[in-house]
PDB file of C-alpha atoms and ligand atoms in Angstrom:
ATOM      1  CA  UNK A   1     -40.959 -32.980 -41.070  1.00 50.00           C
ATOM      2  CA  UNK A   2     -39.992 -34.359 -37.800  1.00 55.00           C
ATOM      3  CA  UNK A   3     -36.307 -35.747 -38.721  1.00 56.00           C
ATOM      4  CA  UNK A   4     -35.799 -32.546 -40.057  1.00 52.00           C
ATOM      5  CA  UNK A   5     -36.899 -30.813 -37.077  1.00 88.00           C
ATOM      6  CA  UNK A   6     -34.990 -33.198 -34.771  1.00 94.00           C
ATOM      7  CA  UNK A   7     -31.881 -32.363 -36.418  1.00 97.00           C
ATOM      8  CA  UNK A   8     -32.191 -28.655 -36.605  1.00 97.00           C
ATOM      9  CA  UNK A   9     -33.480 -28.438 -32.734  1.00 96.00           C
ATOM     10  CA  UNK A  10     -30.552 -31.011 -31.383  1.00 96.00           C
ATOM     11  CA  UNK A  11     -27.834 -28.864 -33.652  1.00 98.00           C
ATOM     12  CA  UNK A  12     -29.681 -25.763 -32.271  1.00 98.00           C
ATOM     13  CA  UNK A  13     -28.794 -26.963 -28.740  1.00 97.00           C
ATOM     14  CA  UNK A  14     -24.654 -26.628 -29.149  1.00 98.00           C
ATOM     15  CA  UNK A  15     -24.843 -23.152 -29.897  1.00 98.00           C
ATOM     16  CA  UNK A  16     -21.686 -21.790 -28.728  1.00 98.00           C
ATOM     17  CA  UNK A  17     -19.844 -24.825 -27.769  1.00 98.00           C
ATOM     18  CA  UNK A  18     -16.415 -24.228 -27.947  1.00 98.00           C
ATOM     19  CA  UNK A  19     -14.276 -25.007 -31.912  1.00 98.00           C
ATOM     20  CA  UNK A  20     -11.776 -27.334 -31.047  1.00 98.00           C
ATOM     21  CA  UNK A  21      -9.745 -29.464 -33.297  1.00 97.00           C
ATOM     22  CA  UNK A  22      -8.651 -32.798 -33.215  1.00 96.00           C
ATOM     23  CA  UNK A  23     -10.418 -33.863 -29.703  1.00 96.00           C
ATOM     24  CA  UNK A  24     -10.624 -37.216 -31.523  1.00 97.00           C
ATOM     25  CA  UNK A  25      -7.013 -37.879 -30.824  1.00 94.00           C
ATOM     26  CA  UNK A  26      -6.782 -37.835 -27.315  1.00 88.00           C
ATOM     27  CA  UNK A  27      -5.885 -41.480 -26.767  1.00 78.00           C
ATOM     28  CA  UNK A  28      -1.944 -43.123 -27.375  1.00 77.00           C
ATOM     29  CA  UNK A  29      -3.049 -46.479 -27.965  1.00 79.00           C
ATOM     30  CA  UNK A  30      -5.893 -47.806 -29.821  1.00 90.00           C
ATOM     31  CA  UNK A  31      -8.824 -45.871 -31.496  1.00 96.00           C
ATOM     32  CA  UNK A  32     -11.537 -46.130 -29.166  1.00 96.00           C
ATOM     33  CA  UNK A  33     -15.461 -44.309 -29.435  1.00 97.00           C
ATOM     34  CA  UNK A  34     -14.584 -41.112 -28.138  1.00 97.00           C
ATOM     35  CA  UNK A  35     -17.620 -38.723 -26.742  1.00 97.00           C
ATOM     36  CA  UNK A  36     -16.854 -34.754 -26.569  1.00 97.00           C
ATOM     37  CA  UNK A  37     -20.254 -32.618 -26.890  1.00 98.00           C
ATOM     38  CA  UNK A  38     -18.494 -29.908 -25.057  1.00 98.00           C
ATOM     39  CA  UNK A  39     -15.602 -29.216 -27.689  1.00 98.00           C
ATOM     40  CA  UNK A  40     -16.271 -29.800 -31.140  1.00 98.00           C
ATOM     41  CA  UNK A  41     -14.981 -29.433 -34.909  1.00 98.00           C
ATOM     42  CA  UNK A  42     -17.571 -28.951 -38.231  1.00 98.00           C
ATOM     43  CA  UNK A  43     -17.076 -33.101 -38.234  1.00 98.00           C
ATOM     44  CA  UNK A  44     -18.158 -33.665 -34.893  1.00 98.00           C
ATOM     45  CA  UNK A  45     -20.745 -31.564 -34.173  1.00 98.00           C
ATOM     46  CA  UNK A  46     -22.530 -32.807 -36.682  1.00 99.00           C
ATOM     47  CA  UNK A  47     -21.606 -36.431 -35.892  1.00 98.00           C
ATOM     48  CA  UNK A  48     -23.517 -35.869 -32.366  1.00 98.00           C
ATOM     49  CA  UNK A  49     -26.237 -34.034 -33.392  1.00 98.00           C
ATOM     50  CA  UNK A  50     -27.061 -36.965 -36.367  1.00 98.00           C
ATOM     51  CA  UNK A  51     -26.721 -39.577 -33.310  1.00 98.00           C
ATOM     52  CA  UNK A  52     -28.835 -37.704 -31.033  1.00 97.00           C
ATOM     53  CA  UNK A  53     -31.729 -36.733 -33.625  1.00 96.00           C
ATOM     54  CA  UNK A  54     -31.767 -40.742 -34.641  1.00 97.00           C
ATOM     55  CA  UNK A  55     -31.342 -42.118 -31.068  1.00 96.00           C
ATOM     56  CA  UNK A  56     -35.218 -43.070 -29.821  1.00 93.00           C
ATOM     57  CA  UNK A  57     -35.964 -40.606 -27.320  1.00 90.00           C
ATOM     58  CA  UNK A  58     -38.023 -41.662 -24.065  1.00 88.00           C
ATOM     59  CA  UNK A  59     -39.663 -37.748 -22.400  1.00 87.00           C
ATOM     60  CA  UNK A  60     -37.428 -35.982 -24.943  1.00 82.00           C
ATOM     61  CA  UNK A  61     -34.577 -37.962 -23.424  1.00 89.00           C
ATOM     62  CA  UNK A  62     -31.878 -39.865 -24.838  1.00 90.00           C
ATOM     63  CA  UNK A  63     -30.336 -43.005 -23.577  1.00 91.00           C
ATOM     64  CA  UNK A  64     -26.775 -42.407 -23.431  1.00 91.00           C
ATOM     65  CA  UNK A  65     -26.023 -46.200 -24.819  1.00 94.00           C
ATOM     66  CA  UNK A  66     -28.736 -45.562 -27.812  1.00 95.00           C
ATOM     67  CA  UNK A  67     -26.709 -42.142 -28.168  1.00 97.00           C
ATOM     68  CA  UNK A  68     -23.085 -44.478 -28.524  1.00 98.00           C
ATOM     69  CA  UNK A  69     -24.242 -46.714 -31.106  1.00 98.00           C
ATOM     70  CA  UNK A  70     -25.812 -44.227 -33.351  1.00 98.00           C
ATOM     71  CA  UNK A  71     -22.415 -42.522 -33.302  1.00 98.00           C
ATOM     72  CA  UNK A  72     -19.930 -45.696 -33.574  1.00 98.00           C
ATOM     73  CA  UNK A  73     -22.059 -46.551 -36.677  1.00 98.00           C
ATOM     74  CA  UNK A  74     -22.204 -42.988 -38.193  1.00 98.00           C
ATOM     75  CA  UNK A  75     -18.116 -42.814 -37.405  1.00 98.00           C
ATOM     76  CA  UNK A  76     -16.768 -46.319 -37.846  1.00 98.00           C
ATOM     77  CA  UNK A  77     -17.169 -48.280 -40.895  1.00 98.00           C
ATOM     78  CA  UNK A  78     -20.224 -49.789 -40.859  1.00 98.00           C
ATOM     79  CA  UNK A  79     -20.548 -49.250 -37.021  1.00 98.00           C
ATOM     80  CA  UNK A  80     -17.110 -51.197 -36.151  1.00 98.00           C
ATOM     81  CA  UNK A  81     -14.074 -49.823 -34.153  1.00 98.00           C
ATOM     82  CA  UNK A  82     -10.702 -51.582 -35.648  1.00 97.00           C
ATOM     83  CA  UNK A  83      -8.394 -48.705 -35.568  1.00 96.00           C
ATOM     84  CA  UNK A  84      -7.328 -45.276 -36.848  1.00 97.00           C
ATOM     85  CA  UNK A  85      -8.489 -46.535 -40.485  1.00 98.00           C
ATOM     86  CA  UNK A  86     -11.634 -47.541 -39.120  1.00 98.00           C
ATOM     87  CA  UNK A  87     -13.008 -43.632 -38.635  1.00 98.00           C
ATOM     88  CA  UNK A  88     -14.495 -42.477 -41.703  1.00 98.00           C
ATOM     89  CA  UNK A  89     -12.073 -39.972 -42.200  1.00 98.00           C
ATOM     90  CA  UNK A  90     -13.453 -38.491 -45.504  1.00 98.00           C
ATOM     91  CA  UNK A  91     -16.723 -37.539 -46.447  1.00 98.00           C
ATOM     92  CA  UNK A  92     -16.975 -39.385 -49.457  1.00 98.00           C
ATOM     93  CA  UNK A  93     -16.414 -42.809 -47.287  1.00 98.00           C
ATOM     94  CA  UNK A  94     -18.974 -40.750 -44.306  1.00 98.00           C
ATOM     95  CA  UNK A  95     -21.598 -40.476 -46.736  1.00 98.00           C
ATOM     96  CA  UNK A  96     -20.748 -43.651 -48.069  1.00 98.00           C
ATOM     97  CA  UNK A  97     -21.444 -45.476 -44.328  1.00 98.00           C
ATOM     98  CA  UNK A  98     -24.315 -43.678 -44.006  1.00 98.00           C
ATOM     99  CA  UNK A  99     -26.528 -44.503 -46.726  1.00 98.00           C
ATOM    100  CA  UNK A 100     -25.046 -47.840 -46.976  1.00 98.00           C
ATOM    101  CA  UNK A 101     -26.733 -48.266 -43.620  1.00 98.00           C
ATOM    102  CA  UNK A 102     -29.883 -47.005 -44.240  1.00 98.00           C
ATOM    103  CA  UNK A 103     -29.327 -43.643 -42.008  1.00 98.00           C
ATOM    104  CA  UNK A 104     -28.833 -40.670 -44.237  1.00 98.00           C
ATOM    105  CA  UNK A 105     -30.270 -40.098 -47.878  1.00 98.00           C
ATOM    106  CA  UNK A 106     -28.049 -38.245 -50.217  1.00 98.00           C
ATOM    107  CA  UNK A 107     -30.992 -35.514 -52.245  1.00 98.00           C
ATOM    108  CA  UNK A 108     -27.692 -34.529 -54.323  1.00 98.00           C
ATOM    109  CA  UNK A 109     -28.206 -36.884 -57.378  1.00 98.00           C
ATOM    110  CA  UNK A 110     -32.294 -36.154 -57.867  1.00 98.00           C
ATOM    111  CA  UNK A 111     -31.733 -32.313 -57.491  1.00 98.00           C
ATOM    112  CA  UNK A 112     -28.694 -31.604 -59.179  1.00 98.00           C
ATOM    113  CA  UNK A 113     -26.703 -33.135 -62.515  1.00 98.00           C
ATOM    114  CA  UNK A 114     -23.168 -31.787 -61.807  1.00 98.00           C
ATOM    115  CA  UNK A 115     -21.186 -34.436 -60.715  1.00 98.00           C
ATOM    116  CA  UNK A 116     -17.702 -34.729 -59.232  1.00 96.00           C
ATOM    117  CA  UNK A 117     -15.334 -37.294 -59.456  1.00 97.00           C
ATOM    118  CA  UNK A 118     -13.319 -38.688 -55.997  1.00 98.00           C
ATOM    119  CA  UNK A 119      -9.985 -37.763 -56.408  1.00 98.00           C
ATOM    120  CA  UNK A 120      -8.632 -38.476 -52.637  1.00 98.00           C
ATOM    121  CA  UNK A 121      -5.185 -38.188 -51.601  1.00 98.00           C
ATOM    122  CA  UNK A 122      -4.606 -35.492 -48.958  1.00 98.00           C
ATOM    123  CA  UNK A 123      -4.162 -37.850 -45.518  1.00 98.00           C
ATOM    124  CA  UNK A 124      -1.520 -39.638 -47.366  1.00 98.00           C
ATOM    125  CA  UNK A 125       0.031 -37.314 -48.577  1.00 98.00           C
ATOM    126  CA  UNK A 126       0.729 -35.109 -45.441  1.00 98.00           C
ATOM    127  CA  UNK A 127       0.946 -37.751 -43.170  1.00 97.00           C
ATOM    128  CA  UNK A 128       2.677 -34.864 -40.872  1.00 97.00           C
ATOM    129  CA  UNK A 129      -0.449 -33.377 -39.991  1.00 96.00           C
ATOM    130  CA  UNK A 130      -2.486 -36.621 -38.596  1.00 96.00           C
ATOM    131  CA  UNK A 131      -0.760 -38.131 -35.460  1.00 94.00           C
ATOM    132  CA  UNK A 132      -1.779 -41.917 -36.068  1.00 95.00           C
ATOM    133  CA  UNK A 133       0.035 -41.553 -39.825  1.00 96.00           C
ATOM    134  CA  UNK A 134       3.088 -39.803 -38.721  1.00 95.00           C
ATOM    135  CA  UNK A 135       4.255 -42.374 -37.222  1.00 91.00           C
ATOM    136  CA  UNK A 136       2.774 -44.986 -38.781  1.00 95.00           C
ATOM    137  CA  UNK A 137       3.398 -46.352 -42.365  1.00 97.00           C
ATOM    138  CA  UNK A 138       1.230 -49.153 -41.862  1.00 97.00           C
ATOM    139  CA  UNK A 139      -1.586 -46.674 -40.798  1.00 97.00           C
ATOM    140  CA  UNK A 140      -0.372 -44.774 -43.992  1.00 98.00           C
ATOM    141  CA  UNK A 141      -0.048 -48.054 -46.546  1.00 98.00           C
ATOM    142  CA  UNK A 142      -3.810 -48.639 -45.501  1.00 98.00           C
ATOM    143  CA  UNK A 143      -5.736 -45.016 -46.198  1.00 98.00           C
ATOM    144  CA  UNK A 144      -3.683 -45.214 -48.884  1.00 98.00           C
ATOM    145  CA  UNK A 145      -6.011 -48.336 -49.451  1.00 98.00           C
ATOM    146  CA  UNK A 146      -8.916 -47.110 -48.776  1.00 98.00           C
ATOM    147  CA  UNK A 147      -8.151 -43.735 -51.023  1.00 98.00           C
ATOM    148  CA  UNK A 148      -7.714 -46.365 -54.330  1.00 98.00           C
ATOM    149  CA  UNK A 149     -11.441 -47.646 -53.072  1.00 98.00           C
ATOM    150  CA  UNK A 150     -12.597 -44.415 -52.989  1.00 98.00           C
ATOM    151  CA  UNK A 151     -10.971 -43.184 -56.069  1.00 98.00           C
ATOM    152  CA  UNK A 152     -12.972 -42.570 -59.350  1.00 98.00           C
ATOM    153  CA  UNK A 153     -16.332 -42.790 -58.050  1.00 98.00           C
ATOM    154  CA  UNK A 154     -18.740 -40.236 -59.038  1.00 98.00           C
ATOM    155  CA  UNK A 155     -21.106 -38.426 -56.531  1.00 98.00           C
ATOM    156  CA  UNK A 156     -23.095 -34.928 -57.126  1.00 98.00           C
ATOM    157  CA  UNK A 157     -23.200 -31.768 -56.198  1.00 98.00           C
ATOM    158  CA  UNK A 158     -24.407 -27.946 -56.572  1.00 98.00           C
ATOM    159  CA  UNK A 159     -21.533 -25.858 -57.770  1.00 98.00           C
ATOM    160  CA  UNK A 160     -21.544 -22.568 -55.776  1.00 98.00           C
ATOM    161  CA  UNK A 161     -22.960 -20.823 -58.426  1.00 98.00           C
ATOM    162  CA  UNK A 162     -26.121 -22.885 -58.686  1.00 98.00           C
ATOM    163  CA  UNK A 163     -27.115 -21.749 -55.102  1.00 98.00           C
ATOM    164  CA  UNK A 164     -29.529 -18.877 -54.847  1.00 98.00           C
ATOM    165  CA  UNK A 165     -29.015 -17.172 -51.380  1.00 98.00           C
ATOM    166  CA  UNK A 166     -32.158 -17.876 -50.485  1.00 98.00           C
ATOM    167  CA  UNK A 167     -31.215 -22.028 -50.594  1.00 98.00           C
ATOM    168  CA  UNK A 168     -33.513 -23.972 -52.868  1.00 98.00           C
ATOM    169  CA  UNK A 169     -37.035 -24.866 -52.222  1.00 97.00           C
ATOM    170  CA  UNK A 170     -35.823 -29.302 -51.812  1.00 98.00           C
ATOM    171  CA  UNK A 171     -32.838 -28.092 -49.512  1.00 98.00           C
ATOM    172  CA  UNK A 172     -34.452 -27.915 -45.787  1.00 97.00           C
ATOM    173  CA  UNK A 173     -34.174 -26.783 -42.688  1.00 97.00           C
ATOM    174  CA  UNK A 174     -31.753 -29.362 -40.773  1.00 97.00           C
ATOM    175  CA  UNK A 175     -30.563 -30.817 -43.940  1.00 98.00           C
ATOM    176  CA  UNK A 176     -26.434 -31.616 -43.914  1.00 98.00           C
ATOM    177  CA  UNK A 177     -24.678 -29.569 -46.191  1.00 99.00           C
ATOM    178  CA  UNK A 178     -21.114 -30.751 -47.057  1.00 99.00           C
ATOM    179  CA  UNK A 179     -18.686 -28.052 -48.566  1.00 98.00           C
ATOM    180  CA  UNK A 180     -16.788 -29.238 -51.644  1.00 98.00           C
ATOM    181  CA  UNK A 181     -13.571 -28.325 -52.336  1.00 98.00           C
ATOM    182  CA  UNK A 182     -10.681 -27.383 -55.168  1.00 98.00           C
ATOM    183  CA  UNK A 183      -8.203 -28.466 -52.480  1.00 98.00           C
ATOM    184  CA  UNK A 184      -6.175 -31.747 -54.094  1.00 98.00           C
ATOM    185  CA  UNK A 185      -6.469 -34.680 -52.931  1.00 98.00           C
ATOM    186  CA  UNK A 186      -9.567 -34.078 -50.440  1.00 98.00           C
ATOM    187  CA  UNK A 187     -13.429 -33.923 -51.109  1.00 98.00           C
ATOM    188  CA  UNK A 188     -14.919 -32.082 -48.722  1.00 98.00           C
ATOM    189  CA  UNK A 189     -13.468 -28.911 -46.483  1.00 98.00           C
ATOM    190  CA  UNK A 190     -16.755 -28.162 -44.058  1.00 98.00           C
ATOM    191  CA  UNK A 191     -19.837 -28.839 -43.026  1.00 98.00           C
ATOM    192  CA  UNK A 192     -22.744 -28.180 -40.845  1.00 98.00           C
ATOM    193  CA  UNK A 193     -26.492 -28.146 -40.839  1.00 98.00           C
ATOM    194  CA  UNK A 194     -28.609 -26.121 -43.091  1.00 98.00           C
ATOM    195  CA  UNK A 195     -31.044 -23.290 -41.342  1.00 98.00           C
ATOM    196  CA  UNK A 196     -33.344 -20.505 -42.842  1.00 98.00           C
ATOM    197  CA  UNK A 197     -32.957 -17.500 -41.056  1.00 97.00           C
ATOM    198  CA  UNK A 198     -35.352 -14.599 -42.583  1.00 96.00           C
ATOM    199  CA  UNK A 199     -35.487 -16.418 -46.429  1.00 96.00           C
ATOM    200  CA  UNK A 200     -31.672 -17.393 -46.326  1.00 98.00           C
ATOM    201  CA  UNK A 201     -30.143 -20.574 -46.448  1.00 98.00           C
ATOM    202  CA  UNK A 202     -27.445 -19.949 -43.489  1.00 98.00           C
ATOM    203  CA  UNK A 203     -25.323 -22.853 -41.873  1.00 98.00           C
ATOM    204  CA  UNK A 204     -25.339 -23.667 -38.976  1.00 98.00           C
ATOM    205  CA  UNK A 205     -21.969 -24.981 -37.830  1.00 98.00           C
ATOM    206  CA  UNK A 206     -18.893 -25.334 -35.878  1.00 98.00           C
ATOM    207  CA  UNK A 207     -16.975 -22.114 -37.137  1.00 98.00           C
ATOM    208  CA  UNK A 208     -13.192 -22.130 -36.754  1.00 98.00           C
ATOM    209  CA  UNK A 209     -13.189 -18.490 -37.264  1.00 97.00           C
ATOM    210  CA  UNK A 210     -15.283 -17.925 -34.298  1.00 98.00           C
ATOM    211  CA  UNK A 211     -14.220 -20.793 -32.091  1.00 98.00           C
ATOM    212  CA  UNK A 212     -17.269 -21.737 -31.430  1.00 98.00           C
ATOM    213  CA  UNK A 213     -20.840 -23.226 -32.696  1.00 98.00           C
ATOM    214  CA  UNK A 214     -23.154 -20.633 -34.691  1.00 98.00           C
ATOM    215  CA  UNK A 215     -25.561 -19.576 -36.889  1.00 98.00           C
ATOM    216  CA  UNK A 216     -23.553 -18.482 -40.041  1.00 98.00           C
ATOM    217  CA  UNK A 217     -24.319 -14.186 -40.559  1.00 97.00           C
ATOM    218  CA  UNK A 218     -23.769 -14.923 -44.256  1.00 98.00           C
ATOM    219  CA  UNK A 219     -25.893 -16.719 -46.109  1.00 98.00           C
ATOM    220  CA  UNK A 220     -24.729 -20.155 -47.220  1.00 98.00           C
ATOM    221  CA  UNK A 221     -24.474 -19.042 -50.806  1.00 98.00           C
ATOM    222  CA  UNK A 222     -22.476 -15.941 -49.808  1.00 98.00           C
ATOM    223  CA  UNK A 223     -19.899 -18.444 -47.189  1.00 98.00           C
ATOM    224  CA  UNK A 224     -18.697 -20.270 -50.508  1.00 98.00           C
ATOM    225  CA  UNK A 225     -18.265 -17.166 -52.541  1.00 98.00           C
ATOM    226  CA  UNK A 226     -16.071 -15.421 -50.057  1.00 98.00           C
ATOM    227  CA  UNK A 227     -13.477 -19.051 -49.989  1.00 98.00           C
ATOM    228  CA  UNK A 228     -11.977 -19.512 -53.296  1.00 98.00           C
ATOM    229  CA  UNK A 229     -11.012 -23.153 -52.413  1.00 98.00           C
ATOM    230  CA  UNK A 230     -15.085 -24.012 -51.379  1.00 98.00           C
ATOM    231  CA  UNK A 231     -16.065 -25.308 -55.000  1.00 98.00           C
ATOM    232  CA  UNK A 232     -20.287 -26.007 -54.289  1.00 98.00           C
ATOM    233  CA  UNK A 233     -22.211 -28.356 -52.027  1.00 98.00           C
ATOM    234  CA  UNK A 234     -23.607 -31.965 -51.178  1.00 98.00           C
ATOM    235  CA  UNK A 235     -26.899 -31.984 -49.464  1.00 98.00           C
ATOM    236  CA  UNK A 236     -27.403 -35.142 -47.442  1.00 98.00           C
ATOM    237  CA  UNK A 237     -30.496 -35.919 -45.010  1.00 98.00           C
ATOM    238  CA  UNK A 238     -31.369 -37.960 -41.968  1.00 97.00           C
ATOM    239  CA  UNK A 239     -33.450 -41.045 -42.646  1.00 96.00           C
ATOM    240  CA  UNK A 240     -35.632 -42.458 -39.118  1.00 89.00           C
TER     241      UNK A 240
HETATM  242  C1  LIG B   1     -12.319 -34.442 -40.222  1.00 59.43           C
HETATM  243  C2  LIG B   1     -10.759 -35.584 -40.655  1.00 59.43           C
HETATM  244  C3  LIG B   1     -11.060 -36.333 -39.783  1.00 59.43           C
HETATM  245  C4  LIG B   1     -11.383 -36.662 -38.005  1.00 59.43           C
HETATM  246  C5  LIG B   1     -12.486 -35.356 -38.177  1.00 59.43           C
HETATM  247  C6  LIG B   1     -12.933 -35.438 -36.703  1.00 59.43           C
HETATM  248  C7  LIG B   1      -9.453 -35.331 -42.474  1.00 59.43           C
HETATM  249  C8  LIG B   1      -9.111 -35.757 -43.962  1.00 59.43           C
HETATM  250  N1  LIG B   1     -10.656 -35.629 -41.296  1.00 59.43           N
HETATM  251  O1  LIG B   1     -12.311 -33.799 -40.942  1.00 59.43           O
HETATM  252  O2  LIG B   1      -9.945 -37.513 -39.608  1.00 59.43           O
HETATM  253  O3  LIG B   1     -11.725 -37.897 -37.464  1.00 59.43           O
HETATM  254  O4  LIG B   1     -12.283 -34.120 -38.958  1.00 59.43           O
HETATM  255  O5  LIG B   1     -12.112 -34.459 -35.913  1.00 59.43           O
HETATM  256  O6  LIG B   1      -8.653 -34.381 -42.141  1.00 59.43           O
END
């Protein structure tokens, strides 16, 4: 499948790129589209990879303008930049946007009957952790609105005890993996790209522990078992 390979091939180009948090919080003023492929966190790594994979190529090259347009569509609600809260901070919001705008497919409902209800409050209840919330009651109020609009929605996930270390036949190389969490007020704690290595479903991801983009040494299923706050996964596929 060409699409899956586009995700995996572009993702692999980021191997060893340093993990750096808060790279989108560098402007003091208005929110703007930041492109920094030399320093990534788990989310921006997936965003840049997806933007590259969605962009048309000419002689294997992606045009800068196409890449920026795709990235803006992925990172901002319906592609419109209008302040900090137009950025898709929560993966529930991010996935809805991708499905609504036709570039993502959520595979999980087709294959897993298990559901969770969105219950977001993390950002509005921890404003001190976010530069653009700590000094702006207005942004906090807007985040509360966004949380309220998403809360109660159901999404499907695969509980971690239902994910074999060798993966599942319908999870393919290049699929986007969002790891769900039991952290109160948050839906997803980490994300990456599915990559089968020696028959084991592994994760190509920007690792905060290893401080760079890596392929996990252990199976994704094992990673989930090792982390008590991780509950399972959502599986998303690029649609071109
Ligand atoms: C996410 C952050 C988001 C940020 C993105 C890229 C949350 C809930 N979301 O994890 O604010 O734009 O990483 O750095 O913290």
